GROMACS .gro file of C-alpha atoms in nm:
model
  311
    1UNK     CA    1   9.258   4.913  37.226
    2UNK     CA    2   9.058   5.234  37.298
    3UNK     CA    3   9.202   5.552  37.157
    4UNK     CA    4   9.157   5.674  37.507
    5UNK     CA    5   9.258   5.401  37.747
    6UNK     CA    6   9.181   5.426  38.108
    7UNK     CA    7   9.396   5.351  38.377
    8UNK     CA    8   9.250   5.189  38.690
    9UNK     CA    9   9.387   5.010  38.994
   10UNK     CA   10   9.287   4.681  39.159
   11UNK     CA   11   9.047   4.720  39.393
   12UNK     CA   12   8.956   4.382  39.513
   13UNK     CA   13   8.983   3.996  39.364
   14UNK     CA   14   8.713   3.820  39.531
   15UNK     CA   15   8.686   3.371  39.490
   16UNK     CA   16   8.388   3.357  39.317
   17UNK     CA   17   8.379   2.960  39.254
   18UNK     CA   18   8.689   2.720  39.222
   19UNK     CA   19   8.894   2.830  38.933
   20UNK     CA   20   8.716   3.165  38.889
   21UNK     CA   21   8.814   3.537  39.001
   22UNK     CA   22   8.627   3.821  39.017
   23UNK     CA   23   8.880   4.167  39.001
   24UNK     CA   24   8.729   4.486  39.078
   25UNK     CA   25   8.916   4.795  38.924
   26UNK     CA   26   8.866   5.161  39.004
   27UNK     CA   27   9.002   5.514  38.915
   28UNK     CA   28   9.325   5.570  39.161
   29UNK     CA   29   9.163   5.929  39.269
   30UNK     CA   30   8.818   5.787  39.282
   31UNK     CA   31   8.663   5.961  39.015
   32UNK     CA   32   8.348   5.824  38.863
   33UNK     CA   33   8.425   5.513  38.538
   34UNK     CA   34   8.287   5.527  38.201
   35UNK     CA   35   7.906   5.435  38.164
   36UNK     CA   36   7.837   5.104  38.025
   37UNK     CA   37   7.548   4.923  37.966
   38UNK     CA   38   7.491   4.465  38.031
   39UNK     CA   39   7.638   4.333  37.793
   40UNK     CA   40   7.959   4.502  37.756
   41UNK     CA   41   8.335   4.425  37.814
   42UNK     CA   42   8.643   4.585  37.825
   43UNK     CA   43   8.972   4.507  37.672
   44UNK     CA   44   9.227   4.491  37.953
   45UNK     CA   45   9.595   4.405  37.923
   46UNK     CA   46   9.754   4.146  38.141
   47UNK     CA   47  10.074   3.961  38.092
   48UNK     CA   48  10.220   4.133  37.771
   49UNK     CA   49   9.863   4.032  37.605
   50UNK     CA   50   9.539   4.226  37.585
   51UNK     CA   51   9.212   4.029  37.645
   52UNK     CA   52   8.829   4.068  37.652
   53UNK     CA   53   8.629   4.052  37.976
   54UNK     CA   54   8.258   4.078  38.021
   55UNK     CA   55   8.173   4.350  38.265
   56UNK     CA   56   7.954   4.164  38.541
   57UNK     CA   57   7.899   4.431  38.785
   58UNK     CA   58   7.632   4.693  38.826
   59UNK     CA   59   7.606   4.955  38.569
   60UNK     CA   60   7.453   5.191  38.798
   61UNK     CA   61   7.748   5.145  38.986
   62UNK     CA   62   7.987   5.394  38.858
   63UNK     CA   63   8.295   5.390  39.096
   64UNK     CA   64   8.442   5.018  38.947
   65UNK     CA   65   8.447   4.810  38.660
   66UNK     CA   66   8.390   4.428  38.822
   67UNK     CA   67   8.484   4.109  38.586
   68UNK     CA   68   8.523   3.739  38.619
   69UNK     CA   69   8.859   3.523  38.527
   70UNK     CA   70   8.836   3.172  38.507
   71UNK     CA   71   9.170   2.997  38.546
   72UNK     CA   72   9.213   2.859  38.237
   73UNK     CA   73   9.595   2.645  38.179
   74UNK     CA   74   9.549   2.595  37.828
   75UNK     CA   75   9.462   2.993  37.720
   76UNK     CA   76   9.720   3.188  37.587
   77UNK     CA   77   9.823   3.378  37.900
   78UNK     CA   78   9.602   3.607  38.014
   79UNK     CA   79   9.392   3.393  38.262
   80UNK     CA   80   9.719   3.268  38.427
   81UNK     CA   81   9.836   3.601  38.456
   82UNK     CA   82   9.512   3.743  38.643
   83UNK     CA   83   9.553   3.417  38.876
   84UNK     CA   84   9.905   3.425  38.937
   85UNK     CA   85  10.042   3.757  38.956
   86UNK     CA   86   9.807   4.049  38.929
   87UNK     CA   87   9.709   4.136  39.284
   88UNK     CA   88   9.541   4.422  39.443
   89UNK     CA   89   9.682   4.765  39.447
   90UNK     CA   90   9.832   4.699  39.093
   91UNK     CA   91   9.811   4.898  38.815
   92UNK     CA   92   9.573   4.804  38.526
   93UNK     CA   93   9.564   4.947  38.211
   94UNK     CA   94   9.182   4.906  38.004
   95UNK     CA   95   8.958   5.013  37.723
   96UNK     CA   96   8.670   5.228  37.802
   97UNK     CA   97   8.357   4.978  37.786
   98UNK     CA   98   8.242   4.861  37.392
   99UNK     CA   99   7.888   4.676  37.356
  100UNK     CA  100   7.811   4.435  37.051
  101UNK     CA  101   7.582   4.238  37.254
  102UNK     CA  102   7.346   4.509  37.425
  103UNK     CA  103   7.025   4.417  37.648
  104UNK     CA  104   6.728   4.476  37.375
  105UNK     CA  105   6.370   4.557  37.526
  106UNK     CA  106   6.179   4.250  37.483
  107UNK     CA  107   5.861   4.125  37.617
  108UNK     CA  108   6.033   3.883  37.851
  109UNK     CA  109   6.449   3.673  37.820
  110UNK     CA  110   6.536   3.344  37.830
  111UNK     CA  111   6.949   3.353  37.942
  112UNK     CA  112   7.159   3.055  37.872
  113UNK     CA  113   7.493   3.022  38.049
  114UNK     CA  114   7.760   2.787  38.011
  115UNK     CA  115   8.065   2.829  38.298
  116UNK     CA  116   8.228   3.188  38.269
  117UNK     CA  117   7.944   3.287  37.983
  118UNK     CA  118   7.733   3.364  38.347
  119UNK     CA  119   7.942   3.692  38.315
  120UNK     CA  120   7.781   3.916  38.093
  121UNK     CA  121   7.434   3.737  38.144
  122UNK     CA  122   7.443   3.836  38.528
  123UNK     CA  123   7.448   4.157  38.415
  124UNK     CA  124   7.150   4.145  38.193
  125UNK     CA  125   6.928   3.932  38.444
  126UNK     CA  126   7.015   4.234  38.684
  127UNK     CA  127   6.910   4.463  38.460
  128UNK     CA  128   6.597   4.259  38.372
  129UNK     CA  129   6.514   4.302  38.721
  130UNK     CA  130   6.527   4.638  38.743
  131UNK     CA  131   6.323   4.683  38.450
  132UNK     CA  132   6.059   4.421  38.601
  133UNK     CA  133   6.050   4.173  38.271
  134UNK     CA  134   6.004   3.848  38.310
  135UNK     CA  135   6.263   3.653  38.289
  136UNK     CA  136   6.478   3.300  38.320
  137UNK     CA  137   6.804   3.188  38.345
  138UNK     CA  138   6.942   2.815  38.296
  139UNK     CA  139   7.292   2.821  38.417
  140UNK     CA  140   7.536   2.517  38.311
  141UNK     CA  141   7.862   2.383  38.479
  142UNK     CA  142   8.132   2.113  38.522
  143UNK     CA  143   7.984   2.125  38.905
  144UNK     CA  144   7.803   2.355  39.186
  145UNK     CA  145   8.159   2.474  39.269
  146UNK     CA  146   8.315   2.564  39.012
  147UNK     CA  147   7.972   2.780  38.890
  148UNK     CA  148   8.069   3.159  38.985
  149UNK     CA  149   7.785   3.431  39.108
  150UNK     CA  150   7.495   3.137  39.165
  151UNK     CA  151   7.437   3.362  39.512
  152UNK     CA  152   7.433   3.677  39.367
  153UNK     CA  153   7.147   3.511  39.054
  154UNK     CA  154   6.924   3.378  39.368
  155UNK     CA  155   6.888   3.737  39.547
  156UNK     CA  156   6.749   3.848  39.179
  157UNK     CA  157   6.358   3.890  39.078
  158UNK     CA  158   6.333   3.585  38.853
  159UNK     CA  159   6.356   3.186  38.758
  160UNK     CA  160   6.694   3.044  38.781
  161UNK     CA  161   6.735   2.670  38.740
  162UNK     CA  162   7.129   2.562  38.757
  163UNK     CA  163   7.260   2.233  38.576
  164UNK     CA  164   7.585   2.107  38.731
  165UNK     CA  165   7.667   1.878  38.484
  166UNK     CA  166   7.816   1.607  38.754
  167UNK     CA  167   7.512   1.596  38.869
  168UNK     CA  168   7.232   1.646  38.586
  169UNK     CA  169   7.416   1.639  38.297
  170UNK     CA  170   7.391   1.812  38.005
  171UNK     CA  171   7.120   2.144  37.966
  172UNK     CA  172   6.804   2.017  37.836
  173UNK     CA  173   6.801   2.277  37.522
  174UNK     CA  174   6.471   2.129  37.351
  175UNK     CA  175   6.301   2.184  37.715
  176UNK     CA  176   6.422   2.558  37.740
  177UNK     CA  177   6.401   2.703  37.383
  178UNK     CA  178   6.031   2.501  37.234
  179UNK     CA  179   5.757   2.689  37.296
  180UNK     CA  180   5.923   3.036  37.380
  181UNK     CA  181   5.708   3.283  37.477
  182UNK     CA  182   5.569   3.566  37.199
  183UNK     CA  183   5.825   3.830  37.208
  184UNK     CA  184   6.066   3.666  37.434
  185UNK     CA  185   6.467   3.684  37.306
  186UNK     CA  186   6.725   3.431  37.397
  187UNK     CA  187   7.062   3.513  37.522
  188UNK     CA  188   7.360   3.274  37.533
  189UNK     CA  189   7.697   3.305  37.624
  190UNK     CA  190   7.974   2.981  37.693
  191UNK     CA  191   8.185   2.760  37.547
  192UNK     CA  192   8.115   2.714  37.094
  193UNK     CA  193   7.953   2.367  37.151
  194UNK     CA  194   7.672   2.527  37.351
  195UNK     CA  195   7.624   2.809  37.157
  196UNK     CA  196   7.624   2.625  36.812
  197UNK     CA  197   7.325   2.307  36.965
  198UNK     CA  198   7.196   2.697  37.132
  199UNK     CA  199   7.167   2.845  36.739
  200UNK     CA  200   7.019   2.484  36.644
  201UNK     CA  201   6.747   2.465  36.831
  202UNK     CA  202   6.613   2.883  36.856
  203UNK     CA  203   6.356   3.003  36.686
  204UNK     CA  204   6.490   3.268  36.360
  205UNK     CA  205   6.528   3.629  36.492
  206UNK     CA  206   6.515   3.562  36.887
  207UNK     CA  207   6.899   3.459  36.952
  208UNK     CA  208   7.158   3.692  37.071
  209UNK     CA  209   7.466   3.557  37.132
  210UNK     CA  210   7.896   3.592  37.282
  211UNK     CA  211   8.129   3.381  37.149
  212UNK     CA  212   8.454   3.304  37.379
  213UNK     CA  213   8.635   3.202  37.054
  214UNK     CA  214   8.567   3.257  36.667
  215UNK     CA  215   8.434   2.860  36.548
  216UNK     CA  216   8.574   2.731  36.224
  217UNK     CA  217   8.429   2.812  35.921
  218UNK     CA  218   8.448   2.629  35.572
  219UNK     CA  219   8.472   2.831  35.289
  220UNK     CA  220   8.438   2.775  34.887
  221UNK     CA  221   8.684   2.909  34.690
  222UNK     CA  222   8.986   3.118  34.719
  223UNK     CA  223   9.053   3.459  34.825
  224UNK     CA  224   9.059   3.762  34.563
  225UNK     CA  225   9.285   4.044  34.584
  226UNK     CA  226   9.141   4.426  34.624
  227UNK     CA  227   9.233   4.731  34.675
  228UNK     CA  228   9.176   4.962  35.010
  229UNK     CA  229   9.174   5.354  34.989
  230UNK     CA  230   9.246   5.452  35.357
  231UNK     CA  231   9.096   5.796  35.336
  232UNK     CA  232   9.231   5.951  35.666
  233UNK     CA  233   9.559   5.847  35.586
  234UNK     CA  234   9.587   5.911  35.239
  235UNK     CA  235   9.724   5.571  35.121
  236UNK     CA  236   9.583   5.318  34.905
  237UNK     CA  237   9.652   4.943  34.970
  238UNK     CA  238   9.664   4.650  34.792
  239UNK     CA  239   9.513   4.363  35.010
  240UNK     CA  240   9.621   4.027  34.826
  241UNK     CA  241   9.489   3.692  34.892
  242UNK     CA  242   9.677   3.566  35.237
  243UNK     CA  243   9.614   3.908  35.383
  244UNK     CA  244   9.379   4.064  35.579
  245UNK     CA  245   9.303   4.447  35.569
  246UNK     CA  246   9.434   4.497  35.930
  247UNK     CA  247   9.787   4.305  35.840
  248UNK     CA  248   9.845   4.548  35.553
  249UNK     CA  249   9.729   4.863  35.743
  250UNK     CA  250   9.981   4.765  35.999
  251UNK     CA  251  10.219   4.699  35.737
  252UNK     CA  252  10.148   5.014  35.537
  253UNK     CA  253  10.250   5.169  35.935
  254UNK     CA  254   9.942   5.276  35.987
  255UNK     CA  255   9.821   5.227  36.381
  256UNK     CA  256   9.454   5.034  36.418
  257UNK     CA  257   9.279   4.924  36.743
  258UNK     CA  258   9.306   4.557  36.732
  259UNK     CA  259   9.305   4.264  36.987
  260UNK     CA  260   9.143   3.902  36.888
  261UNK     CA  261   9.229   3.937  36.551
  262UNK     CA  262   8.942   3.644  36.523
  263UNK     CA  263   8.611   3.902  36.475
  264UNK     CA  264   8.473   3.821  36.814
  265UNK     CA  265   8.621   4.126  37.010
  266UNK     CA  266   8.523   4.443  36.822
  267UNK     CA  267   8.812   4.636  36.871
  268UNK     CA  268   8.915   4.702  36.494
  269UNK     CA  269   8.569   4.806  36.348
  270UNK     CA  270   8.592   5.058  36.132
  271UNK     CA  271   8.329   5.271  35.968
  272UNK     CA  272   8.310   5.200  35.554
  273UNK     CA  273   8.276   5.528  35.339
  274UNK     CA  274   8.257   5.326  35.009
  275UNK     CA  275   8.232   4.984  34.867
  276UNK     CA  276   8.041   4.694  34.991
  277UNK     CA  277   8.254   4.483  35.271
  278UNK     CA  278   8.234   4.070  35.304
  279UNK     CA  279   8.162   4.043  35.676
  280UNK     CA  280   8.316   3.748  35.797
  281UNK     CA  281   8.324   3.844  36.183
  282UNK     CA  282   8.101   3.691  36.476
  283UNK     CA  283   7.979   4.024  36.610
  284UNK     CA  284   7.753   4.242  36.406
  285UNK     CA  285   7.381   4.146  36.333
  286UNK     CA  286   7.289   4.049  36.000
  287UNK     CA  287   7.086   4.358  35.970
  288UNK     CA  288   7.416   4.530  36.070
  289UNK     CA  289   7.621   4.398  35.818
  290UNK     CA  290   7.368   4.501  35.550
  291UNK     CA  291   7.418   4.845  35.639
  292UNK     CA  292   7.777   4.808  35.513
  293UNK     CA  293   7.844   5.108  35.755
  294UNK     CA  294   8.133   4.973  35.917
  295UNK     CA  295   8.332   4.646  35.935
  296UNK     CA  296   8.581   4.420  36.155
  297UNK     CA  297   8.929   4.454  35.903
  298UNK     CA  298   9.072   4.199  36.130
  299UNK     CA  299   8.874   3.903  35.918
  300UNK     CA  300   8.632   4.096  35.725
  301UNK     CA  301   8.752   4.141  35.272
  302UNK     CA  302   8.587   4.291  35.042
  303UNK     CA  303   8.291   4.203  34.804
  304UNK     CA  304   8.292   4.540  34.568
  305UNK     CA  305   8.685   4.503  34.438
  306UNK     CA  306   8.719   4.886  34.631
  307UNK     CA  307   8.677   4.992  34.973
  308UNK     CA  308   8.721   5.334  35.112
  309UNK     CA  309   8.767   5.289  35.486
  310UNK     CA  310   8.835   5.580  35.753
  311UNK     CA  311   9.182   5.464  35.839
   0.00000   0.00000   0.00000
C-alpha cells in the first residue's frame, strides 16, 4: 500500500454490463486526486483484503478516480465485497495511482481486450484519441451484455470491432497481430489464456501487456540461500530457500508495501543499491530488469549471493 494512502468516498456505482460495476471515488472536501496517467491502477481495500483496479476514467479528469468490478464468485473476496456491500457515500481507503504498464508514443496501437481487461485499455484508446494516433481495438466477451464500456469505445476516434464469443467465437489473433503496421505496439489485457496465444503470436518488442493473475512457471533446480543487507534499517537477513525476501523482511519486523504477493501488482518494488537481483515478477520490462535498479521482493531472489536493498 502507498506510504501515503488517500482516503476517498463513493461517489457513484454505475451497471456497466451484467456482472460488472463501475465505482467512482472522490476526495470528501472535493479537492483535486492524484495525477495518473492510462494505464494505471490503484490498490484499494475492500472486505479486509486490498486489491488492484485499473483506473478507467479520464485522466484529465481530476476530481475522481473511476474503476470497473466484475462480479467474480470464485475470487478471493474483493469482487463480492464491491458487489455486495460497498455502496455510495462509504468510505474508501486507496493507494495514490502506480503505472507499470504506461501508454508509450508509438506510430499507431493495436488494443486487445478480453472481459474486465477493457479497463485499463479504455483508458489508453481515450488517450490515443486525444493524441490523434491511429488506432484499433478488438474487444472479447462471454456475450454483448456482459462486455462493460462498448458505448463509451463507439463515441471514440477509432476502429473498434467487438467479439462476443456466443456469437463469433473466439478472437481471430492471427487476423489482428500478422502484418502489424511499422511502429505500431500491441496492448493486451484479460484473462492468462489470452494473453499467453496474445505473446504467441506478436511480433518481438511490440507487446505490452496486464496480467489479472501471475501464470505458472516451471523452474530447474532448487532455490539457494543469500543474504539481504537492508540498508535503511540496518539489519542483515538471511533469505533461505522456502523464503522470499518480503516474508523475512516482515519477519525481521520490518514494514514493506505489499499486496499480490504474486509480482503482478507492483506494490513491493524496491530500489537495489547492490548486487544483481533474479527477477521473477510479471511487471518490469526486460530492459528494466537489466538495469537491476529495483526489484519486486515479493517473488523476485537473488543472482549475486548479496543484495543491498533500501529497506
Amino acid at each position: 500500500m502507498s506510504e501515503n494512502p488517500l482516503q476517498l468516498i463513493v461517489h457513484r456505482m454505475t451497471w456497466e454490463a451484467e456482472g460488472v460495476l463501475s465505482v467512482e471515488l472522490a476526495h470528501p472536501d472535493g479537492k483535486p486526486l492524484p495525477a495518473w496517467t492510462p494505464g494505471a491502477h490503484i490498490d484499494v481495500h475492500v472486505g479486509g483484503r486490498i486489491r488492484q483496479y485499473s483506473l478507467c476514467g479520464d485522466p484529465q479528469d481530476q476530481g475522481a478516480y473511476r474503476i470497473g468490478v466484475l462480479n467474480e464468485p470464485s475470487s478471493r473476496g474483493g469482487s463480492r465485497f464491491v458487489h455486495s456491500q460497498l455502496r455510495p457515500g462509504q468510505s474508501v481507503t486507496v493507494s495514490e495511482p502506480r503505472n507499470h504498464f504506461a501508454l508509450e508514443d508509438a506510430a499507431s496501437y493495436v488494443f486487445v481486450a478480453g472481459g474486465i481487461g477493457i479497463t485499463p485499455l479504455l483508458a489508453m484508446a481515450r488517450e490515443a484519441a486525444r493524441r490523434g494516433a491511429e488506432w484499433r481495438m478488438v474487444y472479447g466477451g462471454r456475450g454483448r451484455a456482459s462486455m462493460a464500456f462498448t458505448a463509451e469505445l463507439a463515441l471514440l476516434e477509432g476502429e473498434v470491432t467487438l467479439v462476443p464469443q456466443d456469437e463469433l467465437g473466439h478472437i481471430d489473433l492471427d487476423g489482428v497481430l500478422t502484418g502489424l503496421p511499422e511502429g505500431a505496439l500491441v496492448y493486451s489485457c484479460g484473462p492468462e489464456p489470452l494473453l499467453a496465444a496474445v505473446e504467441e503470436r506478436c511480433p518481438e518488442g511490440r507487446l505490452r501487456l496486464e496480467r489479472f493473475a501471475a501464470p505458472t512457471v516451471e523452474r530447474d533446480g532448487g532455490e539457494q540461500e543469500f543474504e539481504v543487507e537492508c540498508r535503511t534499517s540496518g539489519l542483515t537477513l538471511r533469505v533461505d530457500a522456502n523464503t522470499s525476501i518480503l516474508d523475512a523482511a516482515e519477519n525481521a519486523g520490518i514494514a514493506v508495501n505489499s499486496s499480490c504477493r504474486d509480482g503482478i501488482c507492483g506494490s513491493c518494488e524496491t530500489r537495489v543499491l547492490d548486487g544483481t537481483p533474479d527477477h521473477r515478477d510479471f511487471l518490469l520490462s526486460e530492459a528494466e530488469q537489466a538495469t537491476g535498479a529495483s526489484m519486486m521482493i515479493c517473488v523476485s531472489r537473488c543472482a549475486s549471493g548479496r543484495l543491498v536493498l533500501d529497506l
